[in-house]
Amino acid sequence: MKYELHPLGDSAVIIHLDDKITEETHILVRNISIFLEEQPLPGMVEFVPAFTSVTVFYDPLNVLHESKEQKKKSPYELVCHAIEQALTRIGAENEGETRTVEIPVCYGGELGPDLEFVAKHNNLTKEEVIDIHTEADYLVYMIGFAPGFPYLGGMSEKIAAPRKESPRLKIPEGSVGIAGSQTGIYPIETPGGWQLIGQTPLKLFDIKQDPPTLLRAGDKIRFHPISSEEFEKLKGEQG
């Protein structure tokens, strides 16, 4: 496994795996995350997976307290050594469970006010945009930005569209958007500049659930279109 270790302030180390976003790198990120979840490093506070890296946050005092080499090395050096030892035990194969989650979406209209813009921008009809958006399987690379927000890979460049020049102050929960060559789902009401093409009635973040997020890194997502009547019915069932 090729990687580089870099300090992030005085209490974190970045495990940098690559500059390119690929499924192979994602599998490494995922396997490192699974390992750290099951076997936390001495003094580790938390870890944060991203597209091409994993950042390990640690408590310097706890690192020194738990180390027998505290008089010889700094906390950063001790954590780097622990990471290097851990990485020798992590393979490149995908050991985690992979799920496919169906996401119903009501496209266009008031729920997807930018669908027509995306269609015109790409010289397509609205129906063609929906067909292209629903024909792919999307990989959840990571969760971030907002609680439960999935960063997805796999969208066709045929329906890519620029961000809005002026972001909206309020994006409704469940809105499905496009920005550049990415698509995503807003799990909560938040400001945002993505072009909105539809909305799902599913809750992607619910503090009452365990875990509170519907999606997790490594999941596959498949969108499918529903009518406004089906949207209202499913929305009611979600509570």
Short mmCIF file of C-alpha atoms in Angstrom, two decimals:
data_model
loop_
_atom_site.label_atom_id
_atom_site.label_comp_id
_atom_site.label_asym_id
_atom_site.label_seq_id
_atom_site.Cartn_x
_atom_site.Cartn_y
_atom_site.Cartn_z
CA MET A 1 0.00 0.00 0.00
CA LYS A 2 1.39 3.41 -1.00
CA TYR A 3 0.71 6.26 1.41
CA GLU A 4 2.14 9.40 2.97
CA LEU A 5 1.75 10.65 6.52
CA HIS A 6 1.41 14.37 7.18
CA PRO A 7 0.82 16.34 10.41
CA LEU A 8 -2.39 18.34 10.74
CA GLY A 9 -1.81 20.75 13.60
CA ASP A 10 -0.44 19.28 16.83
CA SER A 11 -3.01 16.54 17.35
CA ALA A 12 -3.81 14.88 14.01
CA VAL A 13 -2.13 12.85 11.26
CA ILE A 14 -3.37 12.62 7.67
CA ILE A 15 -2.95 9.24 5.96
CA HIS A 16 -2.80 10.40 2.32
CA LEU A 17 -3.35 7.54 -0.14
CA ASP A 18 -3.64 9.14 -3.57
CA ASP A 19 -4.45 12.33 -5.47
CA LYS A 20 -7.13 10.67 -7.63
CA ILE A 21 -10.64 9.70 -6.54
CA THR A 22 -11.05 6.03 -7.53
CA GLU A 23 -12.95 3.02 -6.22
CA GLU A 24 -9.63 1.30 -5.45
CA THR A 25 -8.58 4.19 -3.20
CA HIS A 26 -12.04 4.25 -1.65
CA ILE A 27 -11.67 0.56 -0.69
CA LEU A 28 -8.37 1.36 1.06
CA VAL A 29 -10.00 4.29 2.89
CA ARG A 30 -12.85 2.03 3.91
CA ASN A 31 -10.61 -0.83 5.09
CA ILE A 32 -8.45 1.54 7.15
CA SER A 33 -11.64 2.97 8.69
CA ILE A 34 -12.94 -0.50 9.55
CA PHE A 35 -9.59 -1.38 11.14
CA LEU A 36 -9.49 1.82 13.23
CA GLU A 37 -13.09 1.30 14.31
CA GLU A 38 -12.32 -2.21 15.54
CA GLN A 39 -8.78 -1.58 16.81
CA PRO A 40 -8.36 2.08 17.89
CA LEU A 41 -4.77 3.31 18.12
CA PRO A 42 -3.39 4.27 21.56
CA GLY A 43 -4.51 7.82 22.36
CA MET A 44 -6.77 8.08 19.30
CA VAL A 45 -9.78 10.41 19.71
CA GLU A 46 -11.47 9.83 16.37
CA PHE A 47 -10.79 9.33 12.67
CA VAL A 48 -12.30 11.05 9.64
CA PRO A 49 -12.40 9.24 6.25
CA ALA A 50 -12.41 11.34 3.07
CA PHE A 51 -12.16 10.74 -0.70
CA THR A 52 -8.44 9.87 -0.72
CA SER A 53 -7.33 10.03 2.89
CA VAL A 54 -8.07 9.19 6.51
CA THR A 55 -7.25 11.69 9.26
CA VAL A 56 -6.48 10.34 12.72
CA PHE A 57 -7.06 12.75 15.62
CA TYR A 58 -5.29 12.00 18.90
CA ASP A 59 -4.78 13.31 22.43
CA PRO A 60 -1.01 14.01 22.79
CA LEU A 61 -1.01 13.47 26.56
CA ASN A 62 -2.81 10.14 26.27
CA VAL A 63 -0.45 9.05 23.51
CA LEU A 64 2.53 9.71 25.79
CA HIS A 65 0.79 8.10 28.76
CA GLU A 66 0.08 4.89 26.83
CA SER A 67 3.51 4.65 25.24
CA LYS A 68 6.59 3.00 26.70
CA GLU A 69 8.76 5.21 24.46
CA GLN A 70 7.48 8.56 25.70
CA LYS A 71 10.97 9.85 26.56
CA LYS A 72 12.36 9.07 23.12
CA LYS A 73 9.69 10.26 20.66
CA SER A 74 7.08 13.00 20.25
CA PRO A 75 3.33 12.17 20.24
CA TYR A 76 3.30 12.76 16.46
CA GLU A 77 6.15 10.29 15.94
CA LEU A 78 4.48 7.72 18.19
CA VAL A 79 1.16 8.00 16.33
CA CYS A 80 2.90 7.75 12.95
CA HIS A 81 4.69 4.61 14.14
CA ALA A 82 1.38 3.10 15.33
CA ILE A 83 -0.26 3.94 11.98
CA GLU A 84 2.60 2.38 10.02
CA GLN A 85 2.33 -0.79 12.10
CA ALA A 86 -1.44 -0.89 11.58
CA LEU A 87 -1.22 -0.36 7.82
CA THR A 88 0.99 -3.45 7.44
CA ARG A 89 -1.99 -5.50 8.64
CA ILE A 90 -4.57 -3.98 6.29
CA GLY A 91 -5.12 -5.54 2.88
CA ALA A 92 -6.42 -3.97 -0.31
CA GLU A 93 -9.42 -6.29 -0.50
CA ASN A 94 -12.85 -5.00 0.44
CA GLU A 95 -13.78 -6.70 3.72
CA GLY A 96 -16.87 -4.66 4.58
CA GLU A 97 -20.52 -5.28 3.79
CA THR A 98 -21.80 -3.56 0.64
CA ARG A 99 -25.45 -2.49 0.53
CA THR A 100 -27.54 -1.15 -2.32
CA VAL A 101 -30.07 1.45 -1.19
CA GLU A 102 -33.00 2.42 -3.42
CA ILE A 103 -33.76 6.16 -3.28
CA PRO A 104 -37.21 7.17 -4.64
CA VAL A 105 -37.19 10.65 -6.17
CA CYS A 106 -40.00 12.89 -7.42
CA TYR A 107 -38.30 14.84 -10.22
CA GLY A 108 -39.10 18.34 -11.48
CA GLY A 109 -41.88 20.74 -10.54
CA GLU A 110 -41.73 22.49 -7.17
CA LEU A 111 -39.60 19.65 -5.77
CA GLY A 112 -36.99 19.94 -8.53
CA PRO A 113 -37.07 23.58 -9.69
CA ASP A 114 -33.73 23.39 -11.58
CA LEU A 115 -34.47 20.29 -13.66
CA GLU A 116 -35.30 22.41 -16.71
CA PHE A 117 -32.04 24.39 -16.33
CA VAL A 118 -29.99 21.17 -16.17
CA ALA A 119 -31.80 19.87 -19.27
CA LYS A 120 -31.24 23.07 -21.30
CA HIS A 121 -27.61 23.32 -20.16
CA ASN A 122 -26.96 19.88 -21.63
CA ASN A 123 -29.26 20.14 -24.67
CA LEU A 124 -31.46 17.40 -23.29
CA THR A 125 -35.12 17.02 -22.42
CA LYS A 126 -36.16 16.81 -18.78
CA GLU A 127 -37.11 13.17 -19.34
CA GLU A 128 -33.64 12.41 -20.72
CA VAL A 129 -32.01 13.98 -17.64
CA ILE A 130 -34.16 11.78 -15.39
CA ASP A 131 -33.34 8.67 -17.45
CA ILE A 132 -29.59 9.36 -17.23
CA HIS A 133 -29.77 10.20 -13.52
CA THR A 134 -31.60 6.96 -12.69
CA GLU A 135 -29.68 4.55 -14.91
CA ALA A 136 -26.44 4.57 -12.87
CA ASP A 137 -25.37 3.04 -9.56
CA TYR A 138 -23.69 5.60 -7.33
CA LEU A 139 -20.99 4.83 -4.78
CA VAL A 140 -21.09 6.64 -1.42
CA TYR A 141 -17.47 7.74 -1.02
CA MET A 142 -17.96 9.54 2.28
CA ILE A 143 -20.42 11.32 4.54
CA GLY A 144 -19.84 15.02 5.27
CA PHE A 145 -20.79 18.70 4.84
CA ALA A 146 -24.00 18.10 6.80
CA PRO A 147 -25.15 15.13 8.96
CA GLY A 148 -25.85 12.24 6.59
CA PHE A 149 -24.90 14.09 3.38
CA PRO A 150 -23.49 11.48 0.94
CA TYR A 151 -20.68 12.39 -1.45
CA LEU A 152 -21.49 10.22 -4.47
CA GLY A 153 -19.42 9.08 -7.44
CA GLY A 154 -20.65 7.72 -10.73
CA MET A 155 -22.79 10.46 -12.26
CA SER A 156 -22.68 10.82 -16.04
CA GLU A 157 -20.98 13.94 -17.44
CA LYS A 158 -23.97 14.17 -19.80
CA ILE A 159 -26.01 15.83 -17.04
CA ALA A 160 -23.26 17.85 -15.34
CA ALA A 161 -24.23 21.43 -14.47
CA PRO A 162 -22.58 24.38 -12.71
CA ARG A 163 -23.48 25.50 -9.23
CA LYS A 164 -25.98 28.34 -8.93
CA GLU A 165 -24.38 31.79 -9.01
CA SER A 166 -26.33 32.75 -5.88
CA PRO A 167 -26.85 29.90 -3.38
CA ARG A 168 -30.29 29.39 -1.89
CA LEU A 169 -30.55 30.21 1.81
CA LYS A 170 -32.84 27.23 2.45
CA ILE A 171 -32.70 23.89 0.64
CA PRO A 172 -35.56 21.59 1.68
CA GLU A 173 -34.69 18.30 3.39
CA GLY A 174 -34.41 15.44 0.88
CA SER A 175 -33.60 17.64 -2.13
CA VAL A 176 -31.56 15.92 -4.84
CA GLY A 177 -29.07 18.19 -6.58
CA ILE A 178 -26.31 18.38 -9.15
CA ALA A 179 -23.12 20.45 -8.94
CA GLY A 180 -20.45 19.96 -11.57
CA SER A 181 -20.21 16.24 -12.21
CA GLN A 182 -21.52 15.29 -8.77
CA THR A 183 -24.97 14.53 -7.48
CA GLY A 184 -26.08 14.45 -3.86
CA ILE A 185 -28.98 14.58 -1.42
CA TYR A 186 -29.52 17.24 1.24
CA PRO A 187 -30.42 15.30 4.43
CA ILE A 188 -31.49 18.41 6.37
CA GLU A 189 -32.65 21.93 5.54
CA THR A 190 -29.53 23.96 4.84
CA PRO A 191 -28.19 26.66 2.50
CA GLY A 192 -26.77 25.37 -0.76
CA GLY A 193 -25.83 26.14 -4.34
CA TRP A 194 -26.55 22.87 -6.13
CA GLN A 195 -29.06 22.67 -8.98
CA LEU A 196 -32.14 20.94 -7.54
CA ILE A 197 -33.71 18.33 -9.82
CA GLY A 198 -35.99 16.47 -7.42
CA GLN A 199 -36.68 15.40 -3.87
CA THR A 200 -36.83 12.10 -1.99
CA PRO A 201 -39.35 11.47 0.81
CA LEU A 202 -36.81 9.31 2.67
CA LYS A 203 -35.12 10.65 5.80
CA LEU A 204 -31.36 10.50 5.42
CA PHE A 205 -30.75 11.77 8.94
CA ASP A 206 -32.90 11.05 11.99
CA ILE A 207 -31.46 11.64 15.44
CA LYS A 208 -34.01 9.17 16.87
CA GLN A 209 -32.55 6.29 14.85
CA ASP A 210 -29.45 4.22 15.60
CA PRO A 211 -27.42 4.85 13.54
CA PRO A 212 -28.95 8.28 12.77
CA THR A 213 -27.79 8.29 9.12
CA LEU A 214 -29.50 6.18 6.45
CA LEU A 215 -26.39 5.92 4.28
CA ARG A 216 -22.77 5.08 5.02
CA ALA A 217 -19.52 5.05 3.09
CA GLY A 218 -19.32 2.03 0.78
CA ASP A 219 -23.06 1.87 0.07
CA LYS A 220 -24.35 1.83 -3.50
CA ILE A 221 -27.30 4.12 -4.32
CA ARG A 222 -29.82 3.68 -7.09
CA PHE A 223 -32.36 6.44 -7.76
CA HIS A 224 -35.77 5.65 -9.20
CA PRO A 225 -38.52 8.12 -10.22
CA ILE A 226 -41.86 8.33 -8.41
CA SER A 227 -44.98 10.42 -8.92
CA SER A 228 -46.02 13.33 -6.69
CA GLU A 229 -48.77 11.10 -5.25
CA GLU A 230 -46.25 8.42 -4.32
CA PHE A 231 -44.00 11.11 -2.85
CA GLU A 232 -46.74 12.39 -0.56
CA LYS A 233 -47.69 8.83 0.49
CA LEU A 234 -44.09 7.87 1.35
CA LYS A 235 -43.49 11.25 3.01
CA GLY A 236 -46.46 10.60 5.28
CA GLU A 237 -45.15 7.15 6.18
CA GLN A 238 -41.80 8.65 7.17
CA GLY A 239 -43.53 10.79 9.78
#
